[in-house]
Amino acid sequence: MPTSAPFRVAVIGGGPAGLMAAEVLAGAGVQVDLYDAMASVGRKFLLAGKGGMNITHAEPMADFVQRYGQRSAQVQPWLDAFDPVALRAWIHGLGVDTFVGTSGRVFPADMKAAPLLRAWLTRLRGAGVRFHMRHRWTGWTGRESATLGFATPDGDVDVAADAVILALGGASWARLGSDGAWVPLLAGRGVTVAPLLPSNCGFDTGWSAHFSSRFAGAPLTTVAITWHDAQGVLVKRQGQCIVTQTGIEGSLIYALSGPVRDQIAAHGSATVWLDLLPDFDAARIEAELMRGRGSRSMAGHLQSRLGIKGVKAGLLRECLGAAAYADPAQLAVAIKRMPVHLKRTRPIDEAISSAGGVRFDAMEGSMLSALPGTFACGEMVDWEAPTGGYLLTACFASGRAAGLQALAWLQAR
Ligand SMILES: Cc1cc2nc3c(=O)[nH]c(=O)nc-3n(C[C@H](O)[C@H](O)[C@H](O)COP(=O)(O)OP(=O)(O)OC[C@H]3O[C@@H](n4cnc5c(N)ncnc54)[C@H](O)[C@@H]3O)c2cc1C
């Protein structure tokens, strides 16, 4: 879709969403200038690659879309235009192979982000994208929504552009660039922004000093969590989490973090129930514990009859209190359904991602209704999703949607 006019677009934010918008526009012949506050782009993307970059998921599209929960309907158009299959083809086009793990998660062949980002930046530079690093966007300098102010090491700079793409990220891991400082700038221009909240985050429980000093860092493998969602429906998930100094974190609790966070906000705390032996039924556990334990301690009895030891035994002792821990009947119930009271989320800066952001009803497609010619994409928009490649997929797809809509808007003018 080549443009006939020499448009100039400013993309602010060089994460996956901004880079994707830049690629779409540069590919159509638009002059793209990309600005980022940091010394280099894609810092969070690179961090995501450290523990094994999970870039998308291979499950059926109908299931995939549901991962965006209450925002599925709004995210769907991005994915219809750029789905996980298209994303994988795009990655392959950068010379990086992908594979599907046993859980359906999709990874680059070497699990890393750096080779992909390197190849991508080379291609973007080749397409004419100009990168302006250490340019922190500070807002608008004039009444025109396309007159942008940047703080740079050489002083303040004003920039004019025909259209603007904002891809400023959420508010976690601020030291990598996305610090949420854009919220008051947009709110001041009449853009409605839902408060940025931690998503895919850990929770504080208030363990005793004795328990956390012994078990902080211990993995809870394999357990199940049950809890009642906002509609009162019982939800059960199996997986792994980690006991921390102050509570729990890990993929199993991350998957519930949005609704649990909202429940804490509404009621002051939330309770989840841990099943410490998801492969054993309650009757078997009770029968094993009822067998005589002779002179063995309860800890020894738990270990020899059920293989419960270490952090799992410690948790039972921590959460039940001495009397219930000594009673096989109560212990058996607790092993299948041990209440853990979650008091608060960990701070947003520690979270994998943020919820909240520019509300969909403040946008027409990706364009900010209050600021025609300014488009938003990526994590700064009001959606959230669990880990599993859903975050990056929506960032890429929304960046592409914003780039295409900006192009159409410029051409229509
Ligand atoms: C530890 C960790 C692991 C993760 N692992 C995965 C994973 O395996 N799979 C997955 O799907 N997702 C993962 N994510 C999430 C994923 O990395 C993010 O959702 C994604 O990077 C968001 O992309 P974005 O382009 O919207 O914003 P970002 O990547 O946050 O980029 C925003 C950019 O905007 C710049 N910026 C912000 N404010 C300004 C300003 N005022 N002026 C100029 N520039 C500014 C920032 O410097 C930054 O470069 C992980 C995140 C973390 C923290």
CSV table of C-alpha atoms and ligand atoms in Angstrom, one decimal:
chain,number,residue,atom,x,y,z
A,1,MET,CA,0.0,0.0,0.0
A,2,PRO,CA,2.5,2.7,-1.1
A,3,THR,CA,1.6,6.3,-0.1
A,4,SER,CA,1.8,9.0,-2.6
A,5,ALA,CA,2.6,11.8,-0.2
A,6,PRO,CA,5.8,12.1,1.9
A,7,PHE,CA,4.2,11.8,5.3
A,8,ARG,CA,6.2,12.0,8.5
A,9,VAL,CA,5.2,9.9,11.5
A,10,ALA,CA,6.7,10.0,15.0
A,11,VAL,CA,6.6,6.7,16.8
A,12,ILE,CA,7.2,7.1,20.5
A,13,GLY,CA,8.3,4.0,22.3
A,14,GLY,CA,10.6,1.3,20.8
A,15,GLY,CA,9.1,-1.9,22.3
A,16,PRO,CA,7.5,-4.6,20.2
A,17,ALA,CA,4.4,-2.5,19.6
A,18,GLY,CA,6.1,0.7,18.5
A,19,LEU,CA,8.7,-1.2,16.3
A,20,MET,CA,5.8,-3.1,14.6
A,21,ALA,CA,4.0,0.2,13.9
A,22,ALA,CA,7.2,1.7,12.5
A,23,GLU,CA,7.7,-1.3,10.2
A,24,VAL,CA,4.2,-1.1,8.7
A,25,LEU,CA,4.6,2.6,8.1
A,26,ALA,CA,8.1,2.5,6.7
A,27,GLY,CA,7.1,-0.4,4.4
A,28,ALA,CA,4.5,2.0,2.9
A,29,GLY,CA,7.0,4.7,2.2
A,30,VAL,CA,6.3,6.9,5.2
A,31,GLN,CA,9.2,8.7,6.8
A,32,VAL,CA,9.3,7.2,10.3
A,33,ASP,CA,11.2,8.7,13.3
A,34,LEU,CA,11.2,6.5,16.3
A,35,TYR,CA,11.9,8.1,19.7
A,36,ASP,CA,12.7,6.3,23.0
A,37,ALA,CA,13.7,7.6,26.4
A,38,MET,CA,16.3,4.8,26.8
A,39,ALA,CA,19.7,4.4,25.2
A,40,SER,CA,18.5,1.5,23.1
A,41,VAL,CA,15.1,0.0,22.1
A,42,GLY,CA,13.4,-3.2,23.1
A,43,ARG,CA,14.8,-3.5,26.7
A,44,LYS,CA,11.8,-5.2,28.1
A,45,PHE,CA,11.5,-7.4,25.1
A,46,LEU,CA,15.1,-8.5,25.7
A,47,LEU,CA,14.4,-9.2,29.3
A,48,ALA,CA,11.4,-11.3,28.3
A,49,GLY,CA,13.9,-13.4,26.3
A,50,LYS,CA,16.1,-14.0,29.3
A,51,GLY,CA,14.0,-16.8,30.9
A,52,GLY,CA,13.0,-18.3,27.5
A,53,MET,CA,11.0,-16.0,25.2
A,54,ASN,CA,7.5,-17.3,24.9
A,55,ILE,CA,6.3,-15.3,21.9
A,56,THR,CA,2.9,-16.7,21.1
A,57,HIS,CA,0.7,-19.8,21.6
A,58,ALA,CA,-0.4,-22.5,19.2
A,59,GLU,CA,-3.8,-23.3,20.7
A,60,PRO,CA,-7.0,-22.9,18.6
A,61,MET,CA,-7.9,-19.3,17.8
A,62,ALA,CA,-11.2,-19.4,19.7
A,63,ASP,CA,-9.3,-20.4,22.9
A,64,PHE,CA,-6.5,-17.9,22.2
A,65,VAL,CA,-8.9,-14.9,22.0
A,66,GLN,CA,-10.5,-15.8,25.3
A,67,ARG,CA,-7.2,-15.3,27.1
A,68,TYR,CA,-7.9,-11.5,26.9
A,69,GLY,CA,-10.9,-12.0,29.2
A,70,GLN,CA,-13.3,-9.0,29.3
A,71,ARG,CA,-11.3,-7.4,26.5
A,72,SER,CA,-11.5,-10.3,24.0
A,73,ALA,CA,-13.9,-8.5,21.8
A,74,GLN,CA,-11.7,-5.5,21.5
A,75,VAL,CA,-8.5,-7.4,21.0
A,76,GLN,CA,-10.0,-9.8,18.4
A,77,PRO,CA,-9.8,-7.4,15.4
A,78,TRP,CA,-6.0,-7.0,16.0
A,79,LEU,CA,-5.6,-10.8,16.1
A,80,ASP,CA,-7.9,-11.3,13.1
A,81,ALA,CA,-5.5,-9.2,11.1
A,82,PHE,CA,-2.4,-10.7,12.6
A,83,ASP,CA,-2.9,-14.0,14.3
A,84,PRO,CA,-0.3,-16.3,15.9
A,85,VAL,CA,0.3,-18.1,12.6
A,86,ALA,CA,1.0,-14.7,10.8
A,87,LEU,CA,3.3,-13.8,13.8
A,88,ARG,CA,5.3,-17.0,13.4
A,89,ALA,CA,5.6,-16.4,9.6
A,90,TRP,CA,6.8,-12.9,10.3
A,91,ILE,CA,9.5,-14.2,12.8
A,92,HIS,CA,10.6,-16.8,10.2
A,93,GLY,CA,10.9,-13.9,7.7
A,94,LEU,CA,13.5,-12.4,10.0
A,95,GLY,CA,15.5,-15.7,9.7
A,96,VAL,CA,14.5,-16.9,13.2
A,97,ASP,CA,12.9,-20.4,13.4
A,98,THR,CA,10.2,-21.1,16.0
A,99,PHE,CA,9.0,-24.3,17.8
A,100,VAL,CA,5.9,-25.3,19.7
A,101,GLY,CA,6.6,-26.6,23.2
A,102,THR,CA,4.7,-29.4,24.9
A,103,SER,CA,2.2,-26.9,26.5
A,104,GLY,CA,1.5,-25.3,23.1
A,105,ARG,CA,3.6,-22.3,23.9
A,106,VAL,CA,5.7,-21.0,20.9
A,107,PHE,CA,9.3,-20.0,21.3
A,108,PRO,CA,12.1,-18.8,19.0
A,109,ALA,CA,14.4,-21.8,18.2
A,110,ASP,CA,17.1,-20.6,20.6
A,111,MET,CA,14.6,-19.3,23.2
A,112,LYS,CA,16.2,-15.8,23.0
A,113,ALA,CA,15.0,-12.4,22.0
A,114,ALA,CA,18.3,-10.8,21.0
A,115,PRO,CA,18.9,-12.4,17.6
A,116,LEU,CA,15.3,-11.6,16.6
A,117,LEU,CA,15.6,-8.0,17.7
A,118,ARG,CA,19.0,-7.6,16.0
A,119,ALA,CA,17.6,-8.8,12.7
A,120,TRP,CA,14.5,-6.7,13.0
A,121,LEU,CA,16.4,-3.5,13.7
A,122,THR,CA,18.7,-4.1,10.7
A,123,ARG,CA,15.6,-4.5,8.6
A,124,LEU,CA,13.9,-1.4,10.0
A,125,ARG,CA,17.0,0.8,9.4
A,126,GLY,CA,17.2,-0.6,5.9
A,127,ALA,CA,13.6,0.5,5.4
A,128,GLY,CA,14.6,4.1,6.4
A,129,VAL,CA,13.4,4.2,10.1
A,130,ARG,CA,15.4,6.8,12.0
A,131,PHE,CA,16.1,6.0,15.6
A,132,HIS,CA,16.3,8.8,18.2
A,133,MET,CA,17.5,7.4,21.5
A,134,ARG,CA,17.6,9.2,24.9
A,135,HIS,CA,14.6,11.2,23.7
A,136,ARG,CA,12.0,11.3,26.6
A,137,TRP,CA,8.7,12.5,25.4
A,138,THR,CA,7.4,15.2,27.8
A,139,GLY,CA,4.1,16.1,26.2
A,140,TRP,CA,2.8,18.5,23.6
A,141,THR,CA,4.5,21.9,23.2
A,142,GLY,CA,1.8,23.7,21.3
A,143,ARG,CA,-1.9,23.4,20.8
A,144,GLU,CA,-1.4,21.1,17.8
A,145,SER,CA,-1.5,17.5,18.9
A,146,ALA,CA,1.4,16.7,16.6
A,147,THR,CA,3.9,19.2,18.1
A,148,LEU,CA,5.8,17.0,20.5
A,149,GLY,CA,8.3,17.9,23.2
A,150,PHE,CA,11.3,15.7,24.0
A,151,ALA,CA,13.9,16.0,26.8
A,152,THR,CA,17.3,14.9,25.4
A,153,PRO,CA,20.9,15.0,26.8
A,154,ASP,CA,21.4,18.1,24.6
A,155,GLY,CA,18.4,19.9,25.9
A,156,ASP,CA,14.7,20.1,25.0
A,157,VAL,CA,13.7,19.4,21.4
A,158,ASP,CA,10.4,20.1,19.6
A,159,VAL,CA,9.2,17.8,16.8
A,160,ALA,CA,6.4,18.2,14.3
A,161,ALA,CA,4.8,15.1,12.7
A,162,ASP,CA,1.9,14.4,10.4
A,163,ALA,CA,0.7,11.6,12.8
A,164,VAL,CA,1.9,10.2,16.1
A,165,ILE,CA,2.0,6.6,17.3
A,166,LEU,CA,2.3,6.2,21.1
A,167,ALA,CA,3.7,2.9,22.2
A,168,LEU,CA,4.9,3.8,25.7
A,169,GLY,CA,4.3,0.4,27.5
A,170,GLY,CA,2.8,-0.1,30.9
A,171,ALA,CA,4.3,0.6,34.3
A,172,SER,CA,6.3,-2.4,35.4
A,173,TRP,CA,10.1,-2.7,35.4
A,174,ALA,CA,10.4,1.1,35.1
A,175,ARG,CA,14.1,0.9,34.9
A,176,LEU,CA,13.7,-0.6,31.4
A,177,GLY,CA,11.8,2.5,30.2
A,178,SER,CA,8.1,1.9,30.7
A,179,ASP,CA,7.3,3.9,33.8
A,180,GLY,CA,3.7,5.0,33.1
A,181,ALA,CA,4.7,8.7,33.3
A,182,TRP,CA,2.6,9.2,30.2
A,183,VAL,CA,-0.7,8.8,32.1
A,184,PRO,CA,-1.1,12.4,33.3
A,185,LEU,CA,0.0,13.7,29.8
A,186,LEU,CA,-2.8,11.9,28.1
A,187,ALA,CA,-5.3,12.5,30.9
A,188,GLY,CA,-4.5,16.2,30.6
A,189,ARG,CA,-5.6,16.1,26.9
A,190,GLY,CA,-8.9,14.5,27.7
A,191,VAL,CA,-8.0,10.9,27.1
A,192,THR,CA,-9.6,8.5,29.6
A,193,VAL,CA,-7.0,6.2,31.1
A,194,ALA,CA,-7.9,3.3,33.4
A,195,PRO,CA,-5.4,3.2,36.4
A,196,LEU,CA,-2.3,1.1,35.7
A,197,LEU,CA,-2.4,-2.0,38.0
A,198,PRO,CA,-0.1,-5.0,38.4
A,199,SER,CA,-0.9,-8.0,36.3
A,200,ASN,CA,0.8,-11.3,36.2
A,201,CYS,CA,2.1,-10.5,39.6
A,202,GLY,CA,2.9,-12.1,43.0
A,203,PHE,CA,0.8,-11.6,46.2
A,204,ASP,CA,1.7,-10.9,49.8
A,205,THR,CA,0.3,-13.4,52.4
A,206,GLY,CA,2.1,-12.3,55.5
A,207,TRP,CA,4.0,-15.5,56.3
A,208,SER,CA,5.5,-15.8,59.8
A,209,ALA,CA,9.2,-14.8,60.0
A,210,HIS,CA,9.9,-18.4,60.9
A,211,PHE,CA,8.2,-19.8,57.8
A,212,SER,CA,9.7,-17.3,55.3
A,213,SER,CA,13.2,-17.6,56.7
A,214,ARG,CA,13.1,-21.4,56.1
A,215,PHE,CA,11.2,-21.6,52.8
A,216,ALA,CA,11.5,-18.3,50.8
A,217,GLY,CA,12.5,-19.3,47.3
A,218,ALA,CA,11.1,-22.9,47.6
A,219,PRO,CA,9.1,-24.1,44.6
A,220,LEU,CA,5.7,-25.7,45.2
A,221,THR,CA,5.6,-28.4,42.6
A,222,THR,CA,2.9,-29.6,41.5
A,223,VAL,CA,0.0,-28.1,43.2
A,224,ALA,CA,-3.5,-26.9,42.3
A,225,ILE,CA,-5.2,-23.7,43.2
A,226,THR,CA,-9.0,-23.4,43.6
A,227,TRP,CA,-10.9,-20.2,44.2
A,228,HIS,CA,-14.2,-18.5,43.6
A,229,ASP,CA,-14.2,-16.0,40.8
A,230,ALA,CA,-16.2,-12.7,41.0
A,231,GLN,CA,-19.3,-14.6,39.8
A,232,GLY,CA,-18.9,-17.2,42.5
A,233,VAL,CA,-17.8,-19.9,40.1
A,234,LEU,CA,-15.2,-22.4,41.4
A,235,VAL,CA,-12.1,-22.3,39.3
A,236,LYS,CA,-9.3,-24.9,39.6
A,237,ARG,CA,-5.8,-24.8,38.0
A,238,GLN,CA,-2.8,-27.0,38.4
A,239,GLY,CA,0.8,-25.9,38.0
A,240,GLN,CA,3.7,-24.5,40.0
A,241,CYS,CA,4.3,-21.5,42.2
A,242,ILE,CA,7.1,-20.3,44.4
A,243,VAL,CA,7.0,-19.3,48.1
A,244,THR,CA,8.6,-15.9,48.5
A,245,GLN,CA,9.7,-13.9,51.5
A,246,THR,CA,6.3,-12.1,51.6
A,247,GLY,CA,3.9,-14.5,49.8
A,248,ILE,CA,3.7,-16.4,46.6
A,249,GLU,CA,4.4,-15.9,42.9
A,250,GLY,CA,4.9,-17.9,39.8
A,251,SER,CA,3.0,-19.0,36.7
A,252,LEU,CA,0.1,-20.6,38.6
A,253,ILE,CA,-0.8,-17.5,40.6
A,254,TYR,CA,0.0,-15.2,37.7
A,255,ALA,CA,-2.8,-16.8,35.7
A,256,LEU,CA,-5.3,-15.8,38.4
A,257,SER,CA,-3.7,-12.4,39.2
A,258,GLY,CA,-6.2,-10.2,37.4
A,259,PRO,CA,-9.4,-11.4,39.1
A,260,VAL,CA,-7.6,-12.0,42.5
A,261,ARG,CA,-6.3,-8.4,42.3
A,262,ASP,CA,-9.8,-7.1,41.6
A,263,GLN,CA,-11.2,-9.2,44.5
A,264,ILE,CA,-8.6,-7.8,46.9
A,265,ALA,CA,-9.5,-4.2,45.7
A,266,ALA,CA,-13.2,-4.9,46.3
A,267,HIS,CA,-13.1,-6.9,49.6
A,268,GLY,CA,-9.7,-6.1,51.1
A,269,SER,CA,-8.3,-9.6,50.7
A,270,ALA,CA,-8.9,-12.8,48.7
A,271,THR,CA,-8.6,-16.4,49.7
A,272,VAL,CA,-7.4,-19.2,47.4
A,273,TRP,CA,-7.2,-22.8,48.3
A,274,LEU,CA,-4.2,-24.9,47.6
A,275,ASP,CA,-4.4,-28.6,46.8
A,276,LEU,CA,-1.0,-29.9,47.8
A,277,LEU,CA,-1.6,-33.4,46.3
A,278,PRO,CA,-3.7,-32.9,43.2
A,279,ASP,CA,-3.0,-36.5,42.1
A,280,PHE,CA,-4.4,-38.1,45.3
A,281,ASP,CA,-8.1,-38.2,46.2
A,282,ALA,CA,-9.3,-37.0,49.6
A,283,ALA,CA,-10.3,-40.5,50.7
A,284,ARG,CA,-6.9,-41.9,50.1
A,285,ILE,CA,-5.2,-39.1,51.9
A,286,GLU,CA,-7.4,-39.5,54.9
A,287,ALA,CA,-6.9,-43.3,54.9
A,288,GLU,CA,-3.1,-42.9,54.8
A,289,LEU,CA,-3.1,-40.4,57.6
A,290,MET,CA,-5.4,-42.5,59.8
A,291,ARG,CA,-3.0,-45.3,59.8
A,292,GLY,CA,-1.2,-45.5,63.2
A,293,ARG,CA,1.9,-43.4,63.3
A,294,GLY,CA,3.4,-45.0,66.4
A,295,SER,CA,6.1,-42.8,67.8
A,296,ARG,CA,6.7,-40.9,64.6
A,297,SER,CA,6.2,-37.2,64.5
A,298,MET,CA,3.4,-35.8,62.3
A,299,ALA,CA,6.1,-34.5,59.9
A,300,GLY,CA,7.6,-38.0,59.7
A,301,HIS,CA,4.1,-39.5,59.2
A,302,LEU,CA,3.3,-37.0,56.4
A,303,GLN,CA,6.5,-37.8,54.7
A,304,SER,CA,6.3,-41.6,54.9
A,305,ARG,CA,2.6,-42.0,54.1
A,306,LEU,CA,2.2,-39.2,51.5
A,307,GLY,CA,5.6,-38.0,50.5
A,308,ILE,CA,4.8,-34.5,52.0
A,309,LYS,CA,7.9,-32.8,53.2
A,310,GLY,CA,9.8,-29.6,53.0
A,311,VAL,CA,7.9,-26.5,52.0
A,312,LYS,CA,4.5,-28.4,51.7
A,313,ALA,CA,4.8,-29.7,55.3
A,314,GLY,CA,5.9,-26.3,56.4
A,315,LEU,CA,2.9,-24.7,54.7
A,316,LEU,CA,0.5,-27.0,56.5
A,317,ARG,CA,2.1,-26.2,59.8
A,318,GLU,CA,2.1,-22.5,59.0
A,319,CYS,CA,-1.5,-22.2,57.9
A,320,LEU,CA,-3.2,-24.8,60.2
A,321,GLY,CA,-1.8,-24.0,63.6
A,322,ALA,CA,-0.6,-26.6,66.1
A,323,ALA,CA,-3.9,-28.2,67.1
A,324,ALA,CA,-5.3,-28.8,63.5
A,325,TYR,CA,-1.8,-30.0,62.4
A,326,ALA,CA,-1.9,-32.7,65.0
A,327,ASP,CA,-5.3,-33.9,63.9
A,328,PRO,CA,-5.2,-36.4,61.0
A,329,ALA,CA,-8.8,-35.6,59.9
A,330,GLN,CA,-8.3,-31.8,59.8
A,331,LEU,CA,-4.9,-32.3,58.2
A,332,ALA,CA,-6.4,-34.5,55.4
A,333,VAL,CA,-8.9,-31.8,54.6
A,334,ALA,CA,-6.3,-29.1,54.5
A,335,ILE,CA,-4.0,-31.1,52.2
A,336,LYS,CA,-6.7,-31.0,49.5
A,337,ARG,CA,-8.0,-27.5,50.4
A,338,MET,CA,-5.7,-25.3,52.4
A,339,PRO,CA,-6.8,-21.7,52.6
A,340,VAL,CA,-4.2,-19.1,51.8
A,341,HIS,CA,-5.2,-15.5,52.4
A,342,LEU,CA,-3.8,-13.0,49.9
A,343,LYS,CA,-3.5,-9.6,51.4
A,344,ARG,CA,-2.2,-7.4,48.5
A,345,THR,CA,-0.5,-7.6,45.1
A,346,ARG,CA,3.2,-7.1,44.9
A,347,PRO,CA,4.1,-3.6,43.7
A,348,ILE,CA,3.4,-2.9,40.0
A,349,ASP,CA,7.1,-2.4,39.3
A,350,GLU,CA,7.8,-6.1,40.0
A,351,ALA,CA,4.9,-7.3,37.8
A,352,ILE,CA,5.4,-9.0,34.4
A,353,SER,CA,2.8,-6.6,32.9
A,354,SER,CA,0.3,-4.0,33.7
A,355,ALA,CA,-3.5,-3.9,33.4
A,356,GLY,CA,-5.3,-0.6,32.7
A,357,GLY,CA,-4.2,2.1,30.3
A,358,VAL,CA,-5.9,4.0,27.5
A,359,ARG,CA,-9.6,2.9,27.5
A,360,PHE,CA,-11.0,1.4,24.4
A,361,ASP,CA,-13.9,3.8,24.6
A,362,ALA,CA,-11.4,6.7,24.3
A,363,MET,CA,-10.3,5.4,20.9
A,364,GLU,CA,-11.8,4.9,17.5
A,365,GLY,CA,-9.9,1.8,16.5
A,366,SER,CA,-6.4,2.7,17.6
A,367,MET,CA,-6.8,6.5,17.2
A,368,LEU,CA,-7.4,8.6,20.3
A,369,SER,CA,-10.8,10.3,19.9
A,370,ALA,CA,-9.6,13.4,21.7
A,371,LEU,CA,-6.5,13.7,19.6
A,372,PRO,CA,-7.1,12.9,15.9
A,373,GLY,CA,-3.9,11.7,14.2
A,374,THR,CA,-2.5,10.2,17.5
A,375,PHE,CA,-2.7,6.5,17.8
A,376,ALA,CA,-2.0,4.2,20.8
A,377,CYS,CA,-0.9,0.5,20.9
A,378,GLY,CA,0.7,-2.2,23.0
A,379,GLU,CA,0.6,-2.6,26.7
A,380,MET,CA,-0.4,1.1,27.3
A,381,VAL,CA,-3.9,0.2,26.1
A,382,ASP,CA,-6.5,-1.2,28.6
A,383,TRP,CA,-6.2,-4.9,28.2
A,384,GLU,CA,-4.5,-7.7,30.1
A,385,ALA,CA,-3.7,-11.3,29.5
A,386,PRO,CA,-1.9,-14.1,31.3
A,387,THR,CA,1.7,-15.2,30.4
A,388,GLY,CA,1.9,-17.7,27.6
A,389,GLY,CA,2.8,-15.5,24.6
A,390,TYR,CA,-0.5,-13.6,24.8
A,391,LEU,CA,1.1,-10.3,25.9
A,392,LEU,CA,3.6,-10.1,23.1
A,393,THR,CA,1.2,-11.3,20.4
A,394,ALA,CA,-1.3,-8.5,21.3
A,395,CYS,CA,1.5,-5.9,21.4
A,396,PHE,CA,2.7,-6.9,17.9
A,397,ALA,CA,-0.8,-7.1,16.5
A,398,SER,CA,-1.9,-3.8,18.0
A,399,GLY,CA,1.2,-2.1,16.8
A,400,ARG,CA,0.5,-3.3,13.3
A,401,ALA,CA,-3.2,-2.2,13.6
A,402,ALA,CA,-2.1,1.3,14.8
A,403,GLY,CA,0.4,1.6,11.9
A,404,LEU,CA,-2.1,0.6,9.3
A,405,GLN,CA,-4.8,2.9,10.7
A,406,ALA,CA,-2.4,5.8,10.8
A,407,LEU,CA,-1.5,5.2,7.2
A,408,ALA,CA,-5.1,5.1,6.1
A,409,TRP,CA,-5.8,8.3,8.1
A,410,LEU,CA,-2.9,10.1,6.4
A,411,GLN,CA,-4.0,8.9,3.0
A,412,ALA,CA,-7.6,10.0,3.6
A,413,ARG,CA,-6.5,13.5,4.5
B,1,LIG,C1,10.4,-10.3,33.2
B,1,LIG,C2,9.4,-10.3,32.0
B,1,LIG,C3,9.2,-11.4,31.2
B,1,LIG,C4,8.3,-11.3,30.2
B,1,LIG,N1,8.1,-12.4,29.4
B,1,LIG,C5,7.2,-12.4,28.4
B,1,LIG,C6,7.0,-13.6,27.6
B,1,LIG,O1,7.8,-14.6,27.7
B,1,LIG,N2,6.0,-13.5,26.7
B,1,LIG,C7,5.2,-12.4,26.5
B,1,LIG,O2,4.3,-12.5,25.7
B,1,LIG,N3,5.4,-11.3,27.2
B,1,LIG,C8,6.4,-11.3,28.2
B,1,LIG,N4,6.6,-10.1,28.9
B,1,LIG,C9,5.8,-8.9,28.6
B,1,LIG,C10,6.3,-8.2,27.4
B,1,LIG,O3,7.6,-8.0,27.4
B,1,LIG,C11,5.6,-6.8,27.3
B,1,LIG,O4,4.2,-7.0,27.4
B,1,LIG,C12,5.9,-6.0,26.1
B,1,LIG,O5,7.3,-5.7,26.0
B,1,LIG,C13,5.1,-4.7,26.0
B,1,LIG,O6,5.5,-4.1,24.7
B,1,LIG,P1,5.2,-2.6,24.4
B,1,LIG,O7,5.8,-2.3,23.1
B,1,LIG,O8,3.8,-2.3,24.6
B,1,LIG,O9,5.9,-1.8,25.6
B,1,LIG,P2,7.4,-1.9,26.1
B,1,LIG,O10,8.1,-3.1,25.6
B,1,LIG,O11,7.4,-1.6,27.6
B,1,LIG,O12,8.1,-0.6,25.4
B,1,LIG,C14,7.8,0.7,25.7
B,1,LIG,C15,8.9,1.6,25.3
B,1,LIG,O13,8.5,3.0,25.5
B,1,LIG,C16,9.5,3.7,26.0
B,1,LIG,N5,9.0,4.9,26.7
B,1,LIG,C17,8.2,4.9,27.7
B,1,LIG,N6,7.9,6.2,28.1
B,1,LIG,C18,8.5,7.0,27.2
B,1,LIG,C19,8.6,8.4,27.1
B,1,LIG,N7,8.0,9.3,27.9
B,1,LIG,N8,9.4,8.9,26.0
B,1,LIG,C20,10.0,8.0,25.2
B,1,LIG,N9,10.0,6.7,25.3
B,1,LIG,C21,9.2,6.2,26.3
B,1,LIG,C22,10.3,2.8,26.9
B,1,LIG,O14,11.6,3.2,27.1
B,1,LIG,C23,10.2,1.5,26.1
B,1,LIG,O15,11.3,1.2,25.2
B,1,LIG,C24,7.5,-10.1,29.9
B,1,LIG,C25,7.7,-9.0,30.7
B,1,LIG,C26,8.7,-9.1,31.8
B,1,LIG,C27,8.9,-7.8,32.6
